[in-house]
Amino acid sequence: MKHYRHTGITLTLLGSLALAPLAQAQPHQAPPARHYQVAPGPLGTALSAFAADAGVSISGAAGLYAGLNSRGLNGSYQVADGFARLLDGSGLVAIDQGGGNYAVRKLPSAAEATTLPGIAVRATAERSTSTEGTNSYTTPATASATGLVLSLRETPQSVSVITRQRMDDQDLLSVRDVLRNTPGIAVNQFDTERSTFSARGFEVDNFQYDGVPTTYKVQYSGGESEMDSLIYDRVEVTRGATGLLTGAGYPSASINLVRKRAGARQFEGQLSLAAGSWSDYRGTVDLAAPLNEEGSVRGRVAAAWQDRKSFTNGYSNQRQIAYATIEADLAPGTVASVGASYQKNDPKGSNWGGFPLWYSDGTRTDFDRSVTTAPRWAAWATEQTNVHATVEHALGQGWKAQAQAMYSKHTEDTPLIFLAEWPDKVTGLGMLGYPNRYIGQRDQSSADVKVSGPFSLGGREHEVIVGANYTAQHAEFKVKEALDPEDIGNFLAWDGNYPQPAWGEPVLSEKYTTRQYGAYGAARLNLADNTKLILGGRLTRWDKDRIGFDGSARFAFAKSKFVPYAGVVVDLDETVSAYASYTDIFRPQENQDRAGAWLDPLTGQSIEVGLKGELAGGRANASVGIFEIRQDKLAQPDGAHRVPGTTTQAYYAARGATSRGIEAELSGRLAPGWNVTASASHFRAKDRDGQDINSLSPRSTARLFTTWKARHDISVGGGVNWQSKFYYDGEGPRGTERVTQDAYSTVSLMASWQVSRQLLAQLNVENALDRKYININTYAQGTYGMPRSVRGTLTYRF
């Protein structure tokens, strides 16, 4: 949504231009910028404090600021820019009336601001984290690390935000596409539908929707890594241990998917049509409108349909997405929203695993990139349904309360075949097929309540947040085995015409219920004008009841754990800060010791220090940080000992892995018309014996993408993703063998033409140099990366 101009500072500045004739201000030279520091709190208080410090007067109608709050100010600004920053997202604008006098008025409508058409995003000051319509590659604030709404520079952890503008410019249509272009995140594609994500050497399994935690499970995630990005305003990635808000997990990262909101005060929308390589066709619609005359009830609907084939022989996929949300102002300071989303993935020719990496004589295979191991009937068909509700209430004096609830359901019906072993180089014989049909459902329920606000202590203003959340996941998957599977035959002549077998009766594959209860809190203490200390913690109780294959094995256990949080940010000057943080997380282990006791949870501690800065007046953010992660209490086999009364292997807790590394990132608008995102990361992750862990994750990555508005109607851009080599020690025909993918890079290009005020034409090219590379999975099999692909999109906004 490249040309939206309805939110944030852009709206404020456009509103100022629209109202300037009313103000009849005389032209004068703008005074030089100077440093201001205004504490977060009620908007009226913040404006008064800023005006007094700047030596100007401010006036506004009675009740204009009721229920509104500001994130404050800390940096170098001219007076007009300072007012714009304080009012960002409030729906208000400060008008220079001359003689040092400013008047605050309601922001004009989109028509009065004479901006290009697009969907407006209405937000209070607390909701100024929205990126839709900002045309930016960064965000002014995020709450994904601590729950407190802070700028990236004020957050003492590494946080990356992939904005709506970036998703549109780079044509990132799925969550997998987004994460593949995210700093410090490695994506490994197992097969046509499934992908794993990792950061800093550890698996990523914590996902959030609008800050509400859920769990990602790759074993049955055929549709989740393909979640469509149409419905999201932004994706926030917090790296390191994130136990404060997410509870149990690995010390890697958490992924927060933030949905679009209903905010339009007039009917607005957009339609798009796209066509790409391998008969890839897609259409979308996104509409928003007020649902009553006052605009106190607003609605939004979005939908997408995609039908695509692939460079992989016999593969195709139809994807359907629908999203609807309603937001209502129930009372002064109270906003409620409800919504639902649905996605159906209906593929044919789905791979389960990948192609063999060796021939039976031990030499490496080198197939054409169209190779497949799937018969034409194989399908990883999935459906995901999600419903959610939120209520926010301004309590006064800068305090607010929020309650959220969410329910999601994932279903799948997946007739598949797994091909094992290795083919003869000449005859193609030797492959074994294992057809299975998995049928199952996973339900997740989540709820979160929290209260946050400022308080005074020791003559200074501070912030605090306290909350509690609950998540429950229930899953049941059954498998039907093939009754009469045929031999695979000559794999070198495989064309997918393998007959679908008759299926047996369903047998339980896995059934489990997990629950997590947590209470958390954090305080941001203003120790000095340039020093902020964040202290917090979370107490979590986690329990699981699991029934294993065919129902013969069952266990249940529960664990409780407290995880602390500590961070400090010191402003070195008006734009640069130094930070340090200690964060913690844990993950329960399903292992018992020789006495029959359940092992303590696996723990992960993350220490990070670095520098952060704001560039171009806050329109760009830069950071560099070093980190160390220590994992402890890792389950290890306890020799020949067994769990009492069973034949199950006993385990003991040992020191786990250590990961050390460095990350750097730059994102935002460096100059008018020039957006850029650039990052580099490197880490080393070893176990207690000095061996690499997660060797499938490249140790070094570098990513760059930039766009430049060459003239008012033409934009061009491009980028490169580079990653170092990775490897896997897998079982080959000659025993354990190492297979390596050397370092490689892929280049992307884009160009867009604003044909008219409403119509935008865009062209994207991925892997422009047609680099051939493979993904390696833990079955010691491979999948090829996508060859050069082209997609053209027409978008009409009204």
mmCIF file of C-alpha atoms in Angstrom, residues 69 181 222 230 271 275 292 308 371 472 482 551 558 567 583 628 651 659 694 714 790:
data_model
loop_
_atom_site.group_PDB
_atom_site.id
_atom_site.type_symbol
_atom_site.label_atom_id
_atom_site.label_comp_id
_atom_site.label_asym_id
_atom_site.label_seq_id
_atom_site.Cartn_x
_atom_site.Cartn_y
_atom_site.Cartn_z
ATOM 1 C CA ASN A 69 -1.731 9.820 25.892
ATOM 2 C CA ASN A 181 13.997 -11.497 4.521
ATOM 3 C CA GLY A 222 1.988 -27.677 6.619
ATOM 4 C CA LEU A 230 -2.335 -9.957 3.298
ATOM 5 C CA LEU A 271 -8.069 -4.240 -5.547
ATOM 6 C CA ALA A 275 0.418 -12.878 -12.625
ATOM 7 C CA ASN A 292 -22.537 4.338 11.088
ATOM 8 C CA ARG A 308 -0.307 -21.301 -8.869
ATOM 9 C CA VAL A 371 12.631 -32.994 -9.531
ATOM 10 C CA ALA A 472 -4.051 -24.066 25.809
ATOM 11 C CA ALA A 482 -1.298 -48.042 3.036
ATOM 12 C CA GLY A 551 -2.440 -45.068 22.607
ATOM 13 C CA ALA A 558 3.595 -30.092 35.153
ATOM 14 C CA GLY A 567 17.575 -4.056 30.748
ATOM 15 C CA THR A 583 16.600 -12.135 29.442
ATOM 16 C CA GLU A 628 25.731 -14.595 24.360
ATOM 17 C CA TYR A 651 18.141 -39.130 31.300
ATOM 18 C CA SER A 659 25.844 -19.260 21.223
ATOM 19 C CA ASN A 694 21.839 -26.770 14.363
ATOM 20 C CA ILE A 714 8.505 5.892 -10.901
ATOM 21 C CA VAL A 790 8.850 -12.800 -12.233
#
